[in-house]
Amino acid sequence: MNFFAELKRRNVIRLAGLYLVGAWLVVQVAGTVLPMFGAPEWLPRTIVVLLAIGFVPAVIFSWVFELTPQGLKRDEDVAPEQSITPRTGRRMDRMIIVVLVLALGYFAFDKFALTPRREAALVASAVPNESKSVINAKSIAVLPFENLSEEKANAFFTEGVQDEILTHLARIADLKVISRTSVMQYKSDVARNLREIAQQLGVANVVEGSVQRSGNRVRVNAQLIDARNDAHLWAQTYDRDLADVFAIQSEIAKAIADQLQAKLSPNEKKAIEQPPTTDLAAFDLYSRARTILLTRTQSASNEQDVRLAIELLNEAVKRDPSFFDAYCQLAYAHEWFYAVGGFDHTPARLAQAEAALQAATRLRPDAGDAHLARAQYLYRGLRDYAGALAELEIARRTLPNDARIFELTGYILRRYGQQEEGLRNLERAIELDPRNFFTLQQIALSYQYLGRYAEAIAAFDRALTIIPDNIDARIAGAQLEFFWKADTRPLHQTIDSILAQGPGAIAPVADNWFLLALAERDPAAAERALVALADNPCWGEDTINLSRSFGEGLLARMTKDEARARAAFAAARAEQETIVQAQPDYGPALCVLGLIDAALGRKEAAMEEGRRAIALVPMEKDVINGSRMIQYFAITAAWAGEKDLALQQLELGLRAPVASIALSYGMLKLHPFWDPLRGDPRFEKIVASLAPKDGSAAAK
């Protein structure tokens, strides 16, 4: 009898299989259960080592001994007619089946129940929350003050007083001060649990207060509280002439710093004592504009809010031409229109931002806010990333608690392609501004750029704990399931829930509804989404914005209505050509024009515009927009009938440093963008290669 047959006869192979499957199950269960009971980290590792060591003796034992009705005996002592190894083997087969079923059950439980929880916990730990660690005793949050004035219009004045006190404290390097974006969510007209608020913000101390303005008098009350034990450390009421309000703010800031035993440098003391303006009416206008800019989001519906903020700031600097802070905010607002909102990417708008910046620089050339404002201008306006980083480094010296510095640094590093380092800077920003909804969205976007969809979804979920009813974050999380897995069900359910709220609820996210309708090939829903869009874009990714007319053409193209498609794309071209004429060297605008010309059959023009867009925005200059030019040129080439070039650009775009949602698995599999390439085996192979490796892709 050969050796292998003898192994089978003695049930050595069965025992080895049973041992290995059973050991795997024990290790997996131990790794899950032991940490729940606080077991030391070495214990699971010890179990693995012992099981590995025990394998060889178990196999040797099975070879040497045989189980008989009289107990264990050495194999050579058992006569062949007395051996019951066949019966023992059948029992072991049944045991192997049972253990395999248990192992498969545990595998399914781990995949569908435990893994999602681990991924969510990973993201929660990836976005630092200092409340979970040792809290800095000199950390502080200045909560919104209560407006006790009879005229409720003075609410902006009250917000301005609180904001100035916060700004003064934030200039002190020896303190950790939470940004206004996070603290403004804790309204003064509702009951506050200070201990809970402090834990959410990761601070030891909070400041509360009230402002009462009446005629030419103002009363300001402030109190400092140690939120860890509710101890009142300091309180003071100031009742003075209205003109003294700025002196009051400085006194409060210095008193709080003194109570927390914070060291003040001469420059910090000087900055705290410097009033923002001498014109109270200008201060009111500035305070209102600043609140608007802090609360605006990135959606198109907020364009009018930013326009209003610019009007208010212009009036403020008209009243007081030496109002430094107002000029800084004005420069930021114009930059937002030029680069972030994408509504006015013209030299005239950029010139207005530069004029405001120059006015601020003339007033206080060495101020940290002036360097921060210049960094924002260099980043958004000139795309001078190296210059912006240099300005941020200078600003950091006098603005130690300004989350915007870390936030902007994160954005610049993303543009350089340093995604991980950019993410770390955004995480540092969220430490100083832990309730900043927008920064959390940007952290989610960084995860998306890195292709880490589960963590991106979890980051959006964390953002929803701040604003639970925010439909942008709800949509974004559900939409990522589509991009990641080509699964439209979560997005469909979210859209349905928003539609159920009423006819106007869907308007801010009508572009997402349109995306869903196209992916599901539902022309009726797409038509309704176009109506809800009004004049807003049907698609947007970074600086790539496609108009409503483009969306109408895309729908008509999908339904084979060539006459309607041509008319719609012609209208879209007229709109886009106006944009390009106003900004002829702006790559994203040319990229979109090329896409439209491809839809209209203007092949040569489309290819030239697409290539020029790529040349205008090389990836070494701007990795995000540079990636987009290549990625959307793939669509242009496909629409122009250049399949080989389209596939080449598609593969190049997929290797680009920044992932585009237009090239995600869900979009490639379902969206009409890619219909000209469907059926081509090369394209289908690319799509299949992007399917989630865990088999979680939706069945279609």
XYZ file of C-alpha atoms in Angstrom:
700
model
C 0.000 0.000 0.000
C 1.428 3.374 -0.993
C 2.017 6.196 1.489
C -0.925 8.372 0.367
C -3.369 5.484 0.645
C -2.059 4.770 4.128
C -2.644 8.433 5.093
C -6.251 8.073 3.971
C -6.716 4.757 5.758
C -5.472 6.183 9.054
C -7.730 9.304 8.619
C -4.668 11.572 8.796
C -5.898 13.733 5.871
C -9.366 14.053 7.412
C -7.943 15.078 10.770
C -5.627 17.660 9.128
C -8.572 19.209 7.282
C -10.746 19.203 10.387
C -7.928 20.765 12.435
C -7.220 23.539 9.919
C -10.875 24.539 9.437
C -11.548 24.383 13.161
C -8.403 26.385 13.959
C -9.388 29.105 11.439
C -12.825 29.373 13.040
C -11.354 29.572 16.549
C -8.907 32.313 15.510
C -11.603 34.398 13.802
C -14.040 34.166 16.708
C -11.295 34.885 19.249
C -10.200 37.964 17.281
C -13.749 39.317 17.434
C -14.867 38.274 20.909
C -11.750 38.699 23.086
C -11.364 42.488 22.487
C -14.987 42.956 23.596
C -14.008 41.675 27.057
C -10.841 43.768 27.304
C -8.475 40.852 26.672
C -4.807 41.850 26.261
C -3.501 42.191 22.700
C -1.076 39.275 23.128
C -3.812 36.726 23.823
C -5.173 36.311 20.234
C -1.609 36.061 18.922
C -0.806 33.402 21.533
C -3.821 31.350 20.430
C -2.629 31.453 16.806
C 0.876 30.321 17.817
C -0.428 27.461 19.990
C -2.755 26.227 17.249
C 0.084 26.310 14.715
C 2.380 24.407 17.077
C -0.344 21.863 17.787
C -0.901 20.947 14.127
C 2.139 18.695 13.753
C 1.536 16.697 16.977
C -2.122 16.239 15.979
C -1.142 14.786 12.585
C 1.497 12.517 14.163
C -1.033 11.393 16.786
C -3.517 10.459 14.037
C -0.827 8.425 12.232
C 0.350 6.558 15.321
C -2.917 5.862 17.136
C -6.324 4.498 16.207
C -9.612 4.939 18.022
C -11.144 1.529 18.911
C -14.163 0.500 21.048
C -11.603 -0.287 23.764
C -10.016 3.165 23.531
C -6.876 4.487 21.841
C -4.365 1.868 20.623
C -1.227 2.025 18.567
C -2.083 1.343 14.929
C 0.268 -1.674 14.619
C -1.495 -3.290 17.610
C -4.905 -3.318 15.875
C -5.680 -6.256 13.597
C -7.152 -5.298 10.192
C -10.428 -7.175 10.889
C -10.830 -5.227 14.174
C -10.148 -1.742 12.700
C -13.065 0.730 12.679
C -11.202 3.485 10.778
C -13.861 3.544 7.973
C -16.593 4.244 10.561
C -14.395 6.834 12.307
C -13.702 8.449 8.921
C -17.434 8.828 8.213
C -17.898 10.503 11.607
C -15.031 12.852 10.873
C -16.578 13.686 7.486
C -19.770 14.758 9.264
C -17.731 16.818 11.740
C -15.870 18.526 8.883
C -19.196 19.438 7.247
C -20.521 20.909 10.503
C -17.358 22.953 11.091
C -17.392 24.171 7.460
C -21.016 25.309 7.839
C -20.073 27.171 11.030
C -17.072 28.733 9.276
C -19.186 29.863 6.311
C -21.785 31.254 8.687
C -19.166 33.227 10.547
C -17.653 34.455 7.250
C -21.058 35.779 6.127
C -21.686 37.415 9.512
C -18.264 39.069 9.447
C -18.684 40.343 5.870
C -22.198 41.753 6.125
C -22.415 42.750 9.787
C -18.982 43.233 11.351
C -16.973 44.637 8.416
C -19.272 47.668 7.804
C -19.012 48.516 11.506
C -15.207 48.271 11.416
C -15.064 50.521 8.360
C -17.248 53.126 10.042
C -15.102 52.978 13.164
C -11.994 53.396 11.037
C -13.313 56.647 9.565
C -14.436 57.921 12.951
C -10.914 57.410 14.214
C -9.372 58.838 11.054
C -11.060 62.202 11.643
C -9.620 63.292 14.971
C -11.930 64.327 17.747
C -9.976 65.654 20.653
C -12.876 65.052 23.022
C -11.872 61.363 22.889
C -8.367 62.067 24.194
C -6.819 64.159 26.944
C -8.374 67.609 26.667
C -6.134 70.653 26.747
C -6.845 72.619 29.942
C -6.363 75.842 27.956
C -8.869 74.919 25.256
C -11.939 77.079 24.895
C -15.105 77.612 22.857
C -16.869 80.988 22.722
C -20.550 80.131 22.292
C -23.032 82.480 20.580
C -24.102 85.349 22.823
C -27.749 86.045 23.566
C -29.268 89.136 21.962
C -31.204 90.953 24.690
C -31.853 94.073 22.614
C -35.439 95.049 21.990
C -34.666 95.399 18.284
C -34.076 91.900 16.958
C -32.182 93.429 14.046
C -29.319 93.819 16.519
C -28.756 90.055 16.320
C -25.961 90.616 13.788
C -24.362 93.135 16.142
C -24.454 90.547 18.926
C -22.874 87.964 16.619
C -20.191 90.492 15.781
C -19.346 91.054 19.443
C -19.043 87.328 20.089
C -16.991 86.854 16.924
C -14.526 89.598 17.883
C -13.971 88.066 21.323
C -13.401 84.669 19.694
C -11.019 86.217 17.139
C -9.025 87.950 19.873
C -8.621 84.706 21.834
C -7.721 82.751 18.700
C -4.664 84.950 18.223
C -3.142 83.620 21.455
C -0.806 80.733 20.676
C -0.998 79.406 24.244
C -4.725 78.655 23.816
C -6.671 76.230 21.677
C -9.757 78.062 20.388
C -12.594 76.474 18.402
C -13.559 78.249 15.172
C -16.786 80.173 14.844
C -18.210 77.812 12.226
C -18.464 75.090 14.876
C -19.661 77.156 17.827
C -22.331 79.118 15.942
C -24.486 75.973 15.820
C -25.152 76.163 19.560
C -27.846 78.818 19.574
C -28.304 80.976 22.640
C -32.104 80.709 22.634
C -32.150 76.984 23.484
C -31.148 75.134 26.633
C -27.483 74.174 26.552
C -25.751 71.202 28.093
C -22.305 72.728 28.465
C -20.576 69.495 29.373
C -21.966 67.769 26.289
C -21.088 70.736 24.070
C -17.541 70.805 25.417
C -17.152 67.081 24.721
C -18.402 67.519 21.153
C -15.955 70.367 20.572
C -13.056 68.806 22.458
C -12.524 71.685 24.916
C -12.283 72.164 28.670
C -13.813 75.641 28.894
C -16.695 77.558 27.362
C -17.655 81.231 27.295
C -21.271 82.355 27.389
C -22.636 85.864 27.310
C -25.283 88.349 26.260
C -25.446 91.736 24.560
C -28.058 94.427 25.069
C -27.924 97.491 22.832
C -30.182 100.429 23.573
C -29.656 103.817 22.019
C -26.076 104.876 22.687
C -25.574 102.373 25.475
C -24.468 98.749 25.418
C -24.378 96.116 28.133
C -22.203 93.068 27.629
C -22.213 90.150 30.043
C -19.650 87.342 29.771
C -18.754 84.328 31.898
C -16.074 81.665 31.682
C -17.060 78.138 32.736
C -14.989 74.993 33.220
C -17.323 72.569 31.449
C -15.663 69.548 33.025
C -17.131 70.386 36.457
C -19.500 73.297 35.669
C -17.339 75.633 37.776
C -17.745 79.359 37.025
C -14.186 80.646 36.719
C -14.967 84.280 35.913
C -17.876 86.575 35.110
C -18.220 90.273 34.396
C -20.854 92.751 33.222
C -19.855 95.830 31.224
C -22.332 98.736 30.993
C -20.892 101.544 28.859
C -21.291 103.877 25.911
C -21.844 102.079 22.631
C -18.607 103.532 21.293
C -16.704 101.512 23.930
C -17.922 98.150 22.632
C -14.595 97.311 20.970
C -12.688 98.104 24.158
C -15.087 95.793 26.023
C -14.315 92.944 23.607
C -10.583 93.372 24.170
C -10.983 93.491 27.946
C -13.049 90.319 27.963
C -10.485 88.473 25.850
C -7.582 89.550 28.085
C -9.511 88.667 31.251
C -10.277 85.159 29.943
C -6.668 84.642 28.899
C -5.552 85.714 32.358
C -7.968 83.277 34.049
C -6.619 80.412 31.915
C -3.045 81.520 32.678
C -2.285 81.894 28.981
C 0.896 83.710 28.064
C 0.442 86.756 25.811
C 3.282 87.978 23.642
C 3.572 91.743 23.030
C 2.326 91.277 19.463
C -0.658 89.228 20.635
C -1.559 91.878 23.201
C -1.301 94.598 20.542
C -3.529 92.656 18.122
C -6.176 92.106 20.805
C -6.278 95.798 21.665
C -6.669 96.960 18.053
C -10.339 97.758 17.215
C -11.683 96.444 13.875
C -13.248 99.806 12.940
C -14.418 103.081 14.429
C -17.728 103.018 12.544
C -20.436 100.964 14.257
C -22.668 101.017 11.170
C -19.814 99.569 9.115
C -19.297 96.939 11.826
C -22.986 95.966 11.563
C -22.703 95.574 7.772
C -19.512 93.533 8.133
C -20.985 91.270 10.821
C -24.016 90.498 8.665
C -21.874 89.757 5.585
C -19.484 87.531 7.557
C -22.361 85.465 8.916
C -23.726 85.004 5.389
C -20.344 83.851 4.078
C -19.886 81.443 6.985
C -23.277 79.818 6.510
C -23.315 79.580 2.736
C -22.779 76.202 1.052
C -21.413 75.253 -2.342
C -24.758 74.821 -4.117
C -25.847 77.118 -6.933
C -28.814 78.384 -4.929
C -26.439 80.345 -2.673
C -25.180 82.623 -5.442
C -27.539 85.421 -4.391
C -26.435 85.154 -0.759
C -22.819 85.741 -1.722
C -23.826 88.646 -3.955
C -25.619 90.177 -0.969
C -22.533 89.699 1.215
C -20.427 91.540 -1.380
C -22.896 94.435 -1.412
C -22.795 94.679 2.377
C -19.003 94.591 2.476
C -18.726 97.227 -0.241
C -20.977 99.468 1.837
C -18.887 98.772 4.943
C -15.593 99.810 3.320
C -17.308 102.788 1.767
C -18.237 103.957 5.253
C -14.808 103.110 6.653
C -12.038 102.875 4.011
C -9.659 101.656 6.732
C -11.759 98.577 7.611
C -9.077 95.879 7.199
C -11.202 92.837 8.069
C -13.938 93.880 5.650
C -11.432 94.037 2.779
C -10.189 90.530 3.625
C -13.744 89.184 3.540
C -14.461 91.071 0.314
C -11.430 89.512 -1.386
C -12.600 86.069 -0.262
C -16.146 86.635 -1.567
C -14.912 87.694 -5.012
C -12.538 84.712 -5.124
C -15.452 82.408 -4.324
C -17.368 83.763 -7.312
C -14.314 83.461 -9.527
C -13.067 79.979 -8.650
C -15.242 78.080 -6.182
C -18.790 78.897 -7.225
C -17.756 79.050 -10.869
C -20.311 81.779 -11.629
C -17.930 84.463 -12.876
C -14.510 83.204 -13.884
C -13.590 86.469 -15.589
C -10.617 88.848 -15.324
C -12.973 91.533 -14.052
C -14.038 89.427 -11.059
C -10.430 88.492 -10.296
C -9.452 92.164 -10.492
C -12.057 92.992 -7.847
C -10.608 90.338 -5.547
C -7.106 91.695 -6.121
C -8.226 95.276 -5.429
C -9.723 94.251 -2.081
C -6.570 92.303 -1.236
C -4.305 95.243 -2.075
C -6.408 97.541 0.111
C -6.059 95.129 3.028
C -2.323 94.754 2.470
C -1.790 98.526 2.403
C -3.574 98.843 5.742
C -1.775 96.018 7.596
C 0.977 94.456 5.473
C 2.329 92.312 8.326
C -1.002 91.029 9.647
C -1.580 87.278 9.566
C -5.003 87.827 8.010
C -3.383 89.759 5.159
C -1.066 86.822 4.429
C -3.986 84.382 4.672
C -6.034 86.532 2.287
C -3.110 86.614 -0.152
C -2.731 82.827 0.114
C -6.406 82.401 -0.763
C -5.999 84.756 -3.722
C -2.895 82.977 -5.005
C -4.592 79.595 -4.641
C -8.006 80.368 -6.085
C -7.189 83.226 -8.401
C -3.716 82.585 -9.818
C -3.262 78.869 -9.067
C 0.133 79.759 -7.612
C 0.321 76.912 -5.117
C 3.937 77.399 -4.058
C 3.299 81.067 -3.366
C 0.134 80.251 -1.443
C 1.957 77.739 0.769
C 4.641 80.323 1.541
C 1.993 82.867 2.568
C 0.235 80.281 4.725
C 3.457 79.554 6.561
C 3.765 83.265 7.440
C 0.095 83.492 8.424
C 0.459 80.489 10.728
C 2.835 82.447 13.002
C 0.162 84.933 14.092
C -2.984 82.851 13.492
C -2.231 79.701 15.514
C -5.881 78.675 15.872
C -7.141 79.451 12.371
C -8.532 76.262 10.860
C -8.576 77.920 7.427
C -4.779 77.682 7.256
C -4.795 73.888 7.608
C -7.872 73.607 5.395
C -6.280 75.588 2.557
C -3.001 73.711 2.978
C -4.956 70.471 2.572
C -6.557 71.695 -0.645
C -3.219 72.791 -2.105
C -1.542 69.477 -1.302
C -4.453 67.695 -2.994
C -3.788 69.808 -6.085
C -0.161 68.683 -5.958
C -1.347 65.077 -5.873
C -0.296 64.575 -2.245
C -3.653 63.126 -1.275
C -2.692 61.518 2.043
C -0.845 64.601 3.298
C -3.704 66.802 2.178
C -6.114 64.606 4.114
C -4.000 64.923 7.265
C -4.137 68.715 7.053
C -7.910 68.621 6.669
C -8.052 66.417 9.752
C -5.981 69.017 11.634
C -8.463 71.674 10.503
C -11.345 69.620 11.873
C -9.647 69.496 15.277
C -9.964 73.288 15.457
C -13.351 73.316 13.741
C -14.918 69.951 14.681
C -18.473 70.876 13.674
C -17.552 72.295 10.275
C -19.939 70.540 7.962
C -18.147 71.674 4.801
C -14.703 70.508 5.956
C -16.139 67.089 6.796
C -17.570 66.976 3.282
C -14.104 67.769 1.945
C -12.614 64.981 4.058
C -15.181 62.661 2.496
C -14.128 63.976 -0.927
C -10.483 63.193 -0.125
C -11.461 59.622 0.694
C -13.368 59.522 -2.590
C -10.305 60.783 -4.493
C -8.348 57.946 -2.882
C -11.008 55.437 -3.948
C -11.845 54.673 -0.300
C -15.614 54.774 -0.747
C -16.595 53.116 2.529
C -14.670 55.736 4.505
C -16.110 58.524 2.359
C -19.651 57.331 3.089
C -18.885 57.127 6.810
C -17.489 60.691 6.740
C -20.729 61.903 5.149
C -22.606 60.053 7.896
C -20.571 61.956 10.481
C -21.439 65.216 8.730
C -25.104 64.256 9.011
C -24.769 64.084 12.802
C -24.122 67.830 12.618
C -26.951 68.712 10.220
C -29.194 65.623 10.141
C -31.626 67.013 7.577
C -28.986 68.241 5.105
C -30.066 66.754 1.808
C -26.697 67.409 0.132
C -24.919 65.048 2.546
C -27.767 62.516 2.417
C -27.592 62.493 -1.357
C -23.788 62.364 -1.428
C -23.566 59.266 0.740
C -26.244 57.432 -1.260
C -24.707 58.567 -4.546
C -21.351 57.071 -3.598
C -23.004 53.647 -3.451
C -23.886 54.173 -7.119
C -20.394 55.318 -8.119
C -18.770 52.520 -6.125
C -21.037 49.547 -6.844
C -23.318 50.641 -9.737
C -26.149 50.237 -7.227
C -28.850 52.876 -7.767
C -31.149 51.649 -4.992
C -29.815 53.784 -2.084
C -29.884 56.916 -4.257
C -33.358 56.054 -5.546
C -34.679 55.602 -2.005
C -33.132 58.907 -0.889
C -34.585 60.793 -3.868
C -38.021 59.273 -3.195
C -37.881 60.365 0.446
C -37.016 63.935 -0.606
C -39.774 64.021 -3.221
C -42.228 62.920 -0.543
C -41.503 66.133 1.394
C -43.150 68.285 -1.263
C -42.611 69.591 -4.805
C -40.008 72.190 -3.823
C -37.815 69.971 -1.649
C -35.976 68.345 -4.558
C -34.812 71.584 -6.210
C -31.380 71.836 -4.494
C -30.485 68.281 -5.555
C -32.386 68.046 -8.830
C -29.090 67.383 -10.643
C -28.677 64.196 -8.586
C -32.233 63.178 -9.492
C -31.385 63.737 -13.166
C -28.265 61.585 -12.787
C -30.320 58.787 -11.251
C -32.986 58.963 -13.963
C -30.369 58.714 -16.718
C -28.594 55.802 -15.011
C -31.909 53.952 -14.664
C -32.938 54.897 -18.218
C -36.152 56.513 -16.973
C -37.037 59.330 -19.428
C -40.166 60.395 -17.522
C -38.240 60.917 -14.287
C -35.467 62.695 -16.194
C -37.996 65.151 -17.678
C -39.355 65.904 -14.204
C -35.821 66.403 -12.900
C -35.079 68.874 -15.711
C -38.123 70.916 -14.704
C -36.935 70.914 -11.078
C -33.468 72.038 -12.191
C -34.803 75.371 -13.470
C -31.702 77.218 -14.727
C -29.169 75.326 -12.604
C -26.527 72.962 -14.064
C -27.500 69.351 -14.711
C -24.030 68.079 -13.773
C -21.050 69.374 -11.879
C -17.694 67.926 -10.871
C -15.121 70.384 -9.587
C -14.936 73.030 -12.350
C -16.777 70.943 -14.965
C -20.333 72.302 -15.086
C -22.862 71.173 -17.683
C -25.900 73.387 -18.230
C -29.550 72.447 -18.125
C -29.642 72.691 -21.938
C -26.827 70.152 -22.063
C -28.911 67.876 -19.856
C -31.878 68.199 -22.191
C -29.639 67.250 -25.099
C -28.217 64.296 -23.176
C -31.717 62.993 -22.442
C -32.811 63.444 -26.056
C -29.674 61.661 -27.242
C -30.431 58.756 -24.913
C -34.009 58.464 -26.253
C -32.847 58.779 -29.891
C -34.699 62.080 -30.444
C -32.068 63.577 -32.752
C -33.951 66.798 -33.575
C -34.471 67.700 -29.930
C -30.904 66.711 -29.087
C -29.450 68.982 -31.756
C -31.612 71.930 -30.688
C -30.702 71.461 -27.021
C -26.964 71.090 -27.653
C -27.060 74.128 -29.940
C -28.574 76.147 -27.085
C -25.954 74.751 -24.693
C -23.210 75.734 -27.151
C -24.432 79.317 -27.375
C -24.331 79.569 -23.579
C -20.898 77.951 -23.316
C -19.385 79.990 -26.144
C -20.259 83.162 -24.238
C -18.424 81.767 -21.200
C -15.370 80.826 -23.289
C -15.239 84.233 -24.971
C -15.139 85.895 -21.555
C -12.380 83.544 -20.349
C -10.612 82.108 -23.432
C -7.704 80.598 -21.482
C -9.842 78.770 -18.935
C -9.362 75.050 -19.555
C -12.543 73.688 -17.931
C -14.765 76.000 -20.017
C -13.029 74.821 -23.217
C -13.336 71.215 -22.085
C -17.117 71.578 -21.805
C -17.314 73.353 -25.185
C -15.435 70.454 -26.748
C -17.904 67.992 -25.283
C -20.826 69.998 -26.718
C -19.210 70.266 -30.146
C -18.684 66.498 -30.167
C -22.418 66.076 -29.487
C -23.176 68.400 -32.412
C -20.912 66.472 -34.790
C -18.307 69.263 -34.907
C -15.530 66.719 -34.640
C -12.472 68.805 -35.528
C -13.488 71.687 -33.273
C -14.279 69.290 -30.417
C -10.912 67.560 -30.610
C -9.014 70.839 -30.806
C -10.888 72.304 -27.822
C -10.360 69.169 -25.751
C -6.628 69.073 -26.473
C -6.239 72.786 -25.758
C -8.009 72.354 -22.424
C -5.486 69.661 -21.487
C -2.606 71.942 -22.515
C -3.994 74.841 -20.468
C -4.318 72.760 -17.290
C -1.378 70.324 -17.116
C -1.436 67.910 -14.199
C 1.909 69.117 -12.903
C 0.252 72.499 -12.353
C -3.136 71.354 -11.052
C -3.526 67.634 -10.478
C -7.301 67.783 -9.874
C -8.365 69.893 -12.838
C -5.559 68.434 -14.954
C -6.968 64.970 -14.312
C -10.454 66.206 -15.206
C -9.343 67.566 -18.594
C -8.006 64.149 -19.598
C -10.944 62.245 -18.129
C -13.619 64.333 -19.847
C -11.648 64.378 -23.099
C -12.222 60.610 -23.142
C -15.978 61.313 -23.323
C -15.430 63.938 -26.016
C -13.412 61.501 -28.129
C -16.058 58.788 -27.686
C -18.819 61.151 -28.795
C -16.711 62.260 -31.750
C -16.436 58.644 -32.922
C -12.747 58.289 -32.048
C -13.087 55.023 -30.134
C -9.399 54.119 -30.044
C -8.461 57.552 -28.722
C -11.371 57.495 -26.264
C -10.229 54.166 -24.815
C -6.639 55.419 -24.635
C -7.733 58.563 -22.781
C -10.034 56.522 -20.556
C -7.164 54.289 -19.456
C -4.955 57.354 -18.965
C -7.711 59.048 -16.969
C -8.131 56.004 -14.742
C -4.413 56.149 -13.934
C -4.606 59.872 -13.104
C -3.786 60.811 -9.487
C -7.329 61.981 -8.740
C -10.338 59.741 -9.348
C -13.234 61.241 -11.299
C -16.801 60.224 -10.587
C -17.393 60.371 -14.353
C -14.982 57.427 -14.630
C -16.280 55.505 -11.630
C -17.544 51.954 -12.001
C -21.193 53.018 -11.669
C -20.912 55.795 -14.264
C -19.040 53.635 -16.773
C -21.522 50.814 -16.357
C -24.787 52.770 -16.475
C -24.507 56.426 -17.557
C -25.269 57.588 -21.139
C -21.946 59.466 -21.220
C -20.374 56.178 -22.234
C -23.036 54.768 -24.587
C -20.842 55.198 -27.729
C -18.351 52.689 -26.285
C -20.823 50.089 -25.055
C -20.436 46.704 -26.671
C -16.770 47.239 -27.446
C -14.966 44.321 -25.737
C -12.092 46.600 -24.741
C -14.455 48.980 -22.965
C -16.376 46.181 -21.275
C -13.107 44.712 -20.018
C -12.162 48.066 -18.455
C -15.574 48.327 -16.778
C -15.358 44.790 -15.408
C -11.901 45.505 -13.983
C -13.379 48.322 -11.848
C -16.106 46.207 -10.259
C -15.820 45.967 -6.448
C -13.508 43.085 -5.654
C -15.646 41.883 -2.751
C -18.474 40.912 -5.084
C -20.731 43.686 -3.769
C -21.612 45.093 -7.183
C -25.330 45.330 -7.760
C -26.858 42.833 -10.136
C -28.023 44.480 -13.356
